[in-house]
Short mmCIF file of C-alpha atoms in Angstrom, two decimals:
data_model
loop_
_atom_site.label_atom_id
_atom_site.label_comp_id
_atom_site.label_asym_id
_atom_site.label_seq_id
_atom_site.Cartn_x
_atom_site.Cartn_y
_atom_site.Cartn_z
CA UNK A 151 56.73 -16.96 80.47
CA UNK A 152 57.47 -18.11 76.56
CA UNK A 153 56.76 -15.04 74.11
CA UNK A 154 55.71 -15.64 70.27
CA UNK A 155 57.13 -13.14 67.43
CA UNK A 156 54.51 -12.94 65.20
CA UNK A 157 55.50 -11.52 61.42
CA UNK A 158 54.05 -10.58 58.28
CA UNK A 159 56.35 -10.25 55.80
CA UNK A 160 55.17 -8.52 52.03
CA UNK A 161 58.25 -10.14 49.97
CA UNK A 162 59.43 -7.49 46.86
CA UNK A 163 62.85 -8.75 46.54
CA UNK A 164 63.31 -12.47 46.96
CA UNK A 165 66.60 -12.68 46.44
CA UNK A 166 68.15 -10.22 48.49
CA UNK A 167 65.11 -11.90 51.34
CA UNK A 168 67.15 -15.01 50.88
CA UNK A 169 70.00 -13.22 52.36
CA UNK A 170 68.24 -11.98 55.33
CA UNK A 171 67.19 -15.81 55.76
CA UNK A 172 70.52 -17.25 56.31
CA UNK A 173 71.40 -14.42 58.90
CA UNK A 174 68.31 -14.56 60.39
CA UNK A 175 68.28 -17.86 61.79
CA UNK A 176 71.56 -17.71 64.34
CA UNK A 177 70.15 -14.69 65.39
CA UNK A 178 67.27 -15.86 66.51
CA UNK A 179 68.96 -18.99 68.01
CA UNK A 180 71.55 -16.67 69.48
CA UNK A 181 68.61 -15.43 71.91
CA UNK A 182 66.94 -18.85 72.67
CA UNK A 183 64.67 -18.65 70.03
CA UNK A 184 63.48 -21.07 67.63
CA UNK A 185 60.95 -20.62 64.54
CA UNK A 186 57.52 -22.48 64.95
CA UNK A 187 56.48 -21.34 61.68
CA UNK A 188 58.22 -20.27 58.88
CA UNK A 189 56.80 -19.04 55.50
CA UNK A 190 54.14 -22.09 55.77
CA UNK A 191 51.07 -22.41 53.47
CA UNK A 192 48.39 -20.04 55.27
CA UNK A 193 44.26 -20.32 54.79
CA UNK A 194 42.33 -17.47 56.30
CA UNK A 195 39.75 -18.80 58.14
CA UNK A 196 38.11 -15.45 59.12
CA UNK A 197 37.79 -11.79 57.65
CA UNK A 198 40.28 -11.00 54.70
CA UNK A 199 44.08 -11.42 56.22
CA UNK A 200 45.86 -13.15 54.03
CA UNK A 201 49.45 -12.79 54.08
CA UNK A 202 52.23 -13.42 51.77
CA UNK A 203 54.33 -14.53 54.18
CA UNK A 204 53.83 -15.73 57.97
CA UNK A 205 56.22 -16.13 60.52
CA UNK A 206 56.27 -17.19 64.31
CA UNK A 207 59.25 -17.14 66.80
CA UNK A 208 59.15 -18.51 70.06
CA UNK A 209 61.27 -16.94 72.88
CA UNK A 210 61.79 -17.63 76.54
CA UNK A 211 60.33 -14.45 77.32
CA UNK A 212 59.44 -11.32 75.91
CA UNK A 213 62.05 -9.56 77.23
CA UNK A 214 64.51 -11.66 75.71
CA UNK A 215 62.61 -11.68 72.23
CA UNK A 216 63.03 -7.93 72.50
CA UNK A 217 66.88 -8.08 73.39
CA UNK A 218 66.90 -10.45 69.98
CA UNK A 219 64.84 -7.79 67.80
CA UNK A 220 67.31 -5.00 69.55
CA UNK A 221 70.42 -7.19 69.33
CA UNK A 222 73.79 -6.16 66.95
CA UNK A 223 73.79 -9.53 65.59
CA UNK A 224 69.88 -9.48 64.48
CA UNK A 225 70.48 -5.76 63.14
CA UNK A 226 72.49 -6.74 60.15
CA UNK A 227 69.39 -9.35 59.11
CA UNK A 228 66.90 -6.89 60.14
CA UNK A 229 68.66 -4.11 57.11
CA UNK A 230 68.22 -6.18 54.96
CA UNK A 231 64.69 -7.55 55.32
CA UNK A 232 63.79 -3.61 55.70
CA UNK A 233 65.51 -3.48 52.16
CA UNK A 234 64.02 -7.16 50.33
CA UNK A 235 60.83 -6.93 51.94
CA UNK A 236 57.76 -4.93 54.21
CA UNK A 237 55.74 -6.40 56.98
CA UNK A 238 54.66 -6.15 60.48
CA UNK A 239 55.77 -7.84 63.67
CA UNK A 240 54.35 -7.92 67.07
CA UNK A 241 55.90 -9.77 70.53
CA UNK A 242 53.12 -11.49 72.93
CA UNK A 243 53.10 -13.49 75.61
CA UNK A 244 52.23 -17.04 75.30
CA UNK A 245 50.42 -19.25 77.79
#
Protein backbone atom coordinates (compact mmCIF):
# COMPACT_ATOMS: atom_id res chain seq x y z
CA UNK A 1 0.00 0.00 0.00
CA UNK A 2 1.49 3.69 -1.14
CA UNK A 3 2.67 5.71 2.10
CA UNK A 4 2.74 9.74 2.15
CA UNK A 5 5.73 11.63 4.09
CA UNK A 6 4.17 14.43 5.37
CA UNK A 7 6.71 17.51 6.52
CA UNK A 8 6.73 20.73 8.10
CA UNK A 9 9.66 22.40 7.67
CA UNK A 10 10.37 26.02 9.92
CA UNK A 11 13.20 27.40 7.37
CA UNK A 12 16.11 29.60 9.55
CA UNK A 13 18.82 29.18 7.11
CA UNK A 14 17.83 29.27 3.48
CA UNK A 15 20.83 28.91 2.07
CA UNK A 16 22.41 26.15 3.66
CA UNK A 17 18.25 24.54 3.10
CA UNK A 18 19.14 24.93 -0.52
CA UNK A 19 21.82 22.46 -0.02
CA UNK A 20 19.75 19.92 1.63
CA UNK A 21 17.37 20.42 -1.54
CA UNK A 22 19.66 19.24 -4.15
CA UNK A 23 20.60 16.08 -2.00
CA UNK A 24 17.36 15.52 -1.05
CA UNK A 25 15.77 14.74 -4.17
CA UNK A 26 17.93 11.42 -5.39
CA UNK A 27 17.38 10.30 -2.12
CA UNK A 28 14.08 10.21 -2.19
CA UNK A 29 14.04 8.84 -5.80
CA UNK A 30 16.67 6.37 -4.70
CA UNK A 31 13.73 4.66 -2.59
CA UNK A 32 10.85 4.95 -5.17
CA UNK A 33 9.72 8.04 -3.98
CA UNK A 34 8.59 11.02 -5.65
CA UNK A 35 7.46 14.57 -4.12
CA UNK A 36 3.66 15.42 -4.57
CA UNK A 37 4.15 18.62 -2.95
CA UNK A 38 6.93 20.62 -2.47
CA UNK A 39 7.15 24.01 -0.61
CA UNK A 40 3.66 24.98 -2.45
CA UNK A 41 1.54 28.04 -1.48
CA UNK A 42 -0.58 26.67 1.62
CA UNK A 43 -4.19 28.28 2.94
CA UNK A 44 -5.40 26.90 6.22
CA UNK A 45 -8.71 26.08 5.86
CA UNK A 46 -9.34 25.04 9.52
CA UNK A 47 -7.91 25.92 13.10
CA UNK A 48 -4.51 27.91 13.06
CA UNK A 49 -1.75 25.52 11.16
CA UNK A 50 -0.08 27.40 9.02
CA UNK A 51 3.20 26.32 7.99
CA UNK A 52 6.17 27.86 6.49
CA UNK A 53 6.91 25.19 4.56
CA UNK A 54 4.86 21.93 3.43
CA UNK A 55 6.06 18.92 2.03
CA UNK A 56 4.55 15.49 0.82
CA UNK A 57 6.44 12.31 -0.38
CA UNK A 58 4.87 9.48 -1.78
CA UNK A 59 6.40 5.97 -1.28
CA UNK A 60 5.49 2.47 -2.31
CA UNK A 61 5.04 1.60 1.14
CA UNK A 62 5.75 2.67 4.45
CA UNK A 63 8.25 0.42 5.03
CA UNK A 64 10.19 1.54 2.25
CA UNK A 65 9.58 5.36 3.12
CA UNK A 66 11.16 4.37 6.42
CA UNK A 67 14.24 2.52 4.79
CA UNK A 68 14.52 6.13 2.77
CA UNK A 69 14.27 8.32 6.12
CA UNK A 70 16.87 5.53 7.68
CA UNK A 71 18.95 5.26 4.50
CA UNK A 72 23.03 6.44 4.32
CA UNK A 73 22.31 8.28 1.27
CA UNK A 74 19.20 10.38 2.85
CA UNK A 75 21.42 10.88 6.14
CA UNK A 76 23.80 13.34 4.63
CA UNK A 77 20.49 15.59 3.43
CA UNK A 78 18.80 14.88 6.59
CA UNK A 79 22.25 16.82 8.66
CA UNK A 80 21.83 19.32 7.03
CA UNK A 81 18.11 20.17 7.06
CA UNK A 82 18.55 19.40 11.03
CA UNK A 83 21.22 22.26 10.69
CA UNK A 84 19.21 25.01 7.94
CA UNK A 85 15.96 24.31 9.27
CA UNK A 86 13.22 22.66 12.14
CA UNK A 87 10.06 20.81 11.40
CA UNK A 88 8.09 17.75 11.85
CA UNK A 89 7.51 14.70 9.70
CA UNK A 90 5.16 11.87 9.98
CA UNK A 91 4.82 8.47 7.50
CA UNK A 92 1.02 7.23 6.82
CA UNK A 93 -0.51 5.02 4.83
CA UNK A 94 -2.40 6.13 1.89
CA UNK A 95 -5.54 4.63 0.39
Amino acid sequence: MPALVLVEVEIHNPELYEDYKKLSLPAVEAFGGKFVVRGAQTESLEGDWNPQRLVVLEFPSVERAKEWYNSEQYTTAKNIRFQASKGKMLVVESV
